[in-house]
GROMACS .gro file of C-alpha atoms in nm:
model
  208
    1ASN     CA    1   0.070  -0.467  -1.857
    2ARG     CA    2   0.198  -0.231  -1.646
    3THR     CA    3   0.278   0.079  -1.892
    4PRO     CA    4   0.287   0.456  -1.891
    5GLN     CA    5  -0.045   0.578  -1.980
    6GLY     CA    6  -0.103   0.608  -2.359
    7LEU     CA    7   0.154   0.343  -2.440
    8PRO     CA    8   0.055  -0.027  -2.564
    9GLY     CA    9   0.107  -0.263  -2.315
   10ILE     CA   10   0.291  -0.645  -2.330
   11CYS     CA   11   0.072  -0.975  -2.344
   12LEU     CA   12   0.201  -1.179  -2.061
   13GLU     CA   13   0.179  -1.540  -2.012
   14SER     CA   14  -0.113  -1.615  -1.766
   15GLY     CA   15  -0.168  -1.894  -1.503
   16ASP     CA   16  -0.481  -2.113  -1.413
   17ALA     CA   17  -0.550  -1.920  -1.041
   18PRO     CA   18  -0.860  -1.747  -1.060
   19LEU     CA   19  -0.885  -1.412  -0.829
   20GLY     CA   20  -0.933  -1.486  -0.478
   21SER     CA   21  -0.685  -1.795  -0.520
   22PRO     CA   22  -0.351  -1.845  -0.333
   23CYS     CA   23  -0.061  -1.702  -0.639
   24ASP     CA   24   0.318  -1.680  -0.634
   25SER     CA   25   0.447  -1.388  -0.758
   26GLN     CA   26   0.800  -1.634  -0.814
   27ALA     CA   27   0.595  -1.909  -1.039
   28THR     CA   28   0.763  -1.813  -1.387
   29THR     CA   29   0.807  -2.154  -1.550
   30ARG     CA   30   0.555  -2.355  -1.748
   31SER     CA   31   0.526  -2.601  -1.527
   32PRO     CA   32   0.183  -2.728  -1.411
   33GLU     CA   33   0.309  -2.639  -1.037
   34ASP     CA   34   0.398  -2.349  -1.130
   35THR     CA   35   0.075  -2.234  -1.402
   36ALA     CA   36  -0.116  -2.329  -1.097
   37LEU     CA   37   0.005  -2.060  -0.869
   38ARG     CA   38  -0.003  -1.788  -1.146
   39CYS     CA   39  -0.312  -1.551  -1.179
   40THR     CA   40  -0.554  -1.626  -1.429
   41GLY     CA   41  -0.584  -1.226  -1.452
   42GLY     CA   42  -0.523  -0.964  -1.230
   43LEU     CA   43  -0.222  -0.911  -0.988
   44CYS     CA   44  -0.034  -1.165  -0.744
   45PHE     CA   45  -0.101  -0.942  -0.427
   46GLY     CA   46   0.065  -0.980  -0.086
   47ASP     CA   47   0.347  -1.255  -0.156
   48PRO     CA   48   0.608  -1.210   0.132
   49ASP     CA   49   0.879  -1.306  -0.050
   50ASP     CA   50   1.171  -1.088  -0.169
   51PRO     CA   51   1.247  -1.215  -0.503
   52ASN     CA   52   1.587  -0.952  -0.479
   53ASP     CA   53   1.704  -1.163  -0.164
   54PRO     CA   54   1.898  -1.478  -0.226
   55ASP     CA   55   1.873  -1.598   0.162
   56SER     CA   56   1.528  -1.590   0.125
   57PRO     CA   57   1.318  -1.881   0.150
   58MET     CA   58   1.062  -1.801  -0.117
   59ASP     CA   59   0.791  -2.005   0.004
   60GLY     CA   60   0.503  -1.774   0.092
   61LEU     CA   61   0.190  -1.734  -0.088
   62GLY     CA   62  -0.022  -1.425  -0.239
   63THR     CA   63  -0.364  -1.362  -0.338
   64CYS     CA   64  -0.505  -1.307  -0.673
   65VAL     CA   65  -0.671  -1.001  -0.706
   66ALA     CA   66  -0.841  -0.772  -0.973
   67LEU     CA   67  -0.634  -0.492  -1.129
   68CYS     CA   68  -0.809  -0.127  -1.183
   69ASP     CA   69  -0.735   0.236  -1.297
   70PRO     CA   70  -0.722   0.433  -1.012
   71ASN     CA   71  -0.860   0.736  -1.268
   72ALA     CA   72  -1.172   0.561  -1.300
   73PRO     CA   73  -1.203   0.312  -1.029
   74ALA     CA   74  -1.456   0.054  -0.990
   75CYS     CA   75  -1.416  -0.264  -0.763
   76ALA     CA   76  -1.640  -0.510  -0.625
   77ASP     CA   77  -1.853  -0.451  -0.342
   78GLY     CA   78  -1.627  -0.509  -0.001
   79THR     CA   79  -1.324  -0.375  -0.184
   80VAL     CA   80  -1.134  -0.049  -0.311
   81CYS     CA   81  -0.916   0.040  -0.589
   82VAL     CA   82  -0.607   0.077  -0.437
   83ASP     CA   83  -0.367   0.321  -0.617
   84PHE     CA   84   0.024   0.189  -0.636
   85SER     CA   85   0.089   0.437  -0.969
   86SER     CA   86   0.394   0.544  -0.996
   87PRO     CA   87   0.492   0.966  -1.067
   88ASP     CA   88   0.693   1.094  -1.319
   89ASN     CA   89   1.019   1.098  -1.335
   90PRO     CA   90   1.158   1.414  -1.362
   91MET     CA   91   1.496   1.319  -1.476
   92THR     CA   92   1.347   1.207  -1.811
   93PRO     CA   93   1.165   1.490  -1.890
   94GLN     CA   94   1.160   1.396  -2.274
   95PHE     CA   95   0.895   1.112  -2.127
   96ASP     CA   96   0.617   1.071  -1.946
   97ASP     CA   97   0.746   0.829  -1.714
   98THR     CA   98   0.384   0.810  -1.520
   99LEU     CA   99   0.252   0.441  -1.444
  100TYR     CA  100  -0.092   0.384  -1.366
  101LEU     CA  101  -0.170   0.078  -1.157
  102GLY     CA  102  -0.470  -0.013  -0.894
  103ALA     CA  103  -0.562  -0.301  -0.735
  104CYS     CA  104  -0.869  -0.396  -0.554
  105LEU     CA  105  -0.807  -0.478  -0.231
  106PRO     CA  106  -1.086  -0.576   0.037
  107SER     CA  107  -1.124  -0.298   0.292
  108ASP     CA  108  -1.357  -0.270   0.592
  109CYS     CA  109  -1.298   0.067   0.739
  110SER     CA  110  -1.099   0.363   0.750
  111ALA     CA  111  -0.770   0.470   0.872
  112LEU     CA  112  -0.977   0.782   0.975
  113ALA     CA  113  -1.245   0.692   1.152
  114ASP     CA  114  -1.218   0.598   1.553
  115PRO     CA  115  -1.053   0.246   1.540
  116VAL     CA  116  -1.276   0.082   1.828
  117GLU     CA  117  -1.588   0.211   1.646
  118ASP     CA  118  -1.497   0.106   1.307
  119CYS     CA  119  -1.300  -0.222   1.437
  120GLY     CA  120  -1.372  -0.284   1.702
  121GLU     CA  121  -1.183  -0.304   2.099
  122GLY     CA  122  -0.795  -0.353   2.051
  123GLN     CA  123  -0.793  -0.316   1.662
  124GLY     CA  124  -0.715  -0.132   1.409
  125CYS     CA  125  -0.712  -0.011   1.036
  126ARG     CA  126  -0.413  -0.070   0.841
  127VAL     CA  127  -0.380   0.091   0.495
  128TYR     CA  128  -0.251  -0.039   0.222
  129ALA     CA  129  -0.073   0.310   0.061
  130ALA     CA  130  -0.067   0.657   0.150
  131THR     CA  131  -0.297   0.741  -0.132
  132THR     CA  132  -0.596   0.569   0.052
  133ASP     CA  133  -0.742   0.597   0.392
  134ALA     CA  134  -0.940   0.210   0.315
  135GLY     CA  135  -0.807  -0.081   0.483
  136VAL     CA  136  -0.848  -0.373   0.647
  137CYS     CA  137  -0.967  -0.446   1.052
  138THR     CA  138  -0.642  -0.627   1.240
  139PRO     CA  139  -0.526  -0.675   1.607
  140THR     CA  140  -0.277  -0.425   1.708
  141GLY     CA  141  -0.009  -0.381   1.980
  142GLU     CA  142   0.009  -0.111   2.302
  143GLY     CA  143   0.257   0.124   2.118
  144ALA     CA  144   0.183   0.466   2.198
  145PRO     CA  145   0.291   0.760   1.906
  146GLY     CA  146   0.709   0.727   1.939
  147ASP     CA  147   0.751   0.413   2.067
  148PRO     CA  148   0.981   0.170   1.888
  149CYS     CA  149   0.788  -0.094   1.666
  150ALA     CA  150   0.891  -0.346   1.386
  151THR     CA  151   0.571  -0.377   1.258
  152ALA     CA  152   0.228  -0.136   1.213
  153ASP     CA  153   0.127  -0.462   1.450
  154ASP     CA  154   0.286  -0.308   1.753
  155CYS     CA  155   0.093  -0.002   1.773
  156ALA     CA  156  -0.238   0.053   1.907
  157GLY     CA  157  -0.475   0.254   1.680
  158ASN     CA  158  -0.502   0.341   1.300
  159GLN     CA  159  -0.093   0.405   1.337
  160ILE     CA  160   0.190   0.306   1.114
  161CYS     CA  161   0.508   0.204   1.185
  162GLY     CA  162   0.776   0.446   1.007
  163GLY     CA  163   1.065   0.387   0.862
  164GLU     CA  164   1.221   0.518   1.177
  165GLY     CA  165   1.137   0.183   1.350
  166VAL     CA  166   0.842   0.448   1.586
  167CYS     CA  167   0.456   0.420   1.604
  168ILE     CA  168   0.328   0.705   1.400
  169LEU     CA  169  -0.024   0.857   1.402
  170ILE     CA  170  -0.206   0.923   1.081
  171CYS     CA  171  -0.393   1.244   0.999
  172ASP     CA  172  -0.675   1.368   0.806
  173LEU     CA  173  -0.586   1.618   0.506
  174GLY     CA  174  -0.994   1.723   0.510
  175ALA     CA  175  -0.941   1.838   0.838
  176GLU     CA  176  -0.998   2.231   0.957
  177ASP     CA  177  -0.691   2.142   1.119
  178PRO     CA  178  -0.516   1.815   1.008
  179ALA     CA  179  -0.225   1.844   1.292
  180ALA     CA  180  -0.511   1.846   1.555
  181VAL     CA  181  -0.426   1.523   1.700
  182CYS     CA  182  -0.053   1.528   1.602
  183ALA     CA  183   0.178   1.646   1.957
  184GLU     CA  184   0.323   1.955   1.944
  185GLY     CA  185   0.595   2.060   1.747
  186GLU     CA  186   0.504   1.808   1.508
  187ILE     CA  187   0.295   1.883   1.149
  188CYS     CA  188   0.053   1.598   0.894
  189TYR     CA  189   0.278   1.543   0.643
  190ALA     CA  190   0.169   1.446   0.289
  191GLU     CA  191   0.284   1.405  -0.068
  192GLU     CA  192   0.074   1.494  -0.345
  193ASN     CA  193  -0.242   1.227  -0.453
  194TRP     CA  194  -0.184   1.103  -0.105
  195ALA     CA  195  -0.557   1.072   0.115
  196ILE     CA  196  -0.386   1.071   0.417
  197GLY     CA  197  -0.135   1.256   0.642
  198PHE     CA  198   0.071   1.134   0.902
  199CYS     CA  199   0.224   1.336   1.190
  200VAL     CA  200   0.618   1.388   1.181
  201PRO     CA  201   0.839   1.658   1.367
  202ASP     CA  202   0.821   2.016   1.185
  203PRO     CA  203   1.143   2.071   0.952
  204GLU     CA  204   1.143   2.411   1.073
  205MET     CA  205   1.105   2.373   1.455
  206GLY     CA  206   1.487   2.211   1.409
  207THR     CA  207   1.641   1.956   1.584
  208PRO     CA  208   1.602   1.953   1.913
   0.00000   0.00000   0.00000
């Protein structure tokens, strides 16, 4: 029940899949097959299917994970509360549209640490969202900052694959000089409530 803070939630029918088991976000009927793939509690996370794409095969599965309050996170050992909240909509000033939603997800590394020391050679820490530096160690590619990429797995170390299809470095907002790891002409960009920043071209430098 994802609702604005302070408002009542909505009771939804749960399934039989316990936390940690496979689930399907598109399992909506009351058939035994669908019920077995709907989470008993929590959230079905990681289902790659796009329900808005009619050409999608809809055959992927996610994993049932526990929900958490990002304002007072409490998760089991080995997991972190990742904040997926949505901010208040400025176009509706008469309402507080803020949605608070967190999910307890596995984590074994920090995107702000050295990827070799934290994860090992040829691996990097892939973050779940900009609201946390926690992630999971996964094999990486060899892409350097600015190199083309299709996913973060094409990029070396603790980089992401940016919206323009290039590898982008993560920078530490808590550092004395957050942009120290960035290239000349770049800044460490972050929005409110982000735990990490990203090295992007300085808009004040203009387009080359």
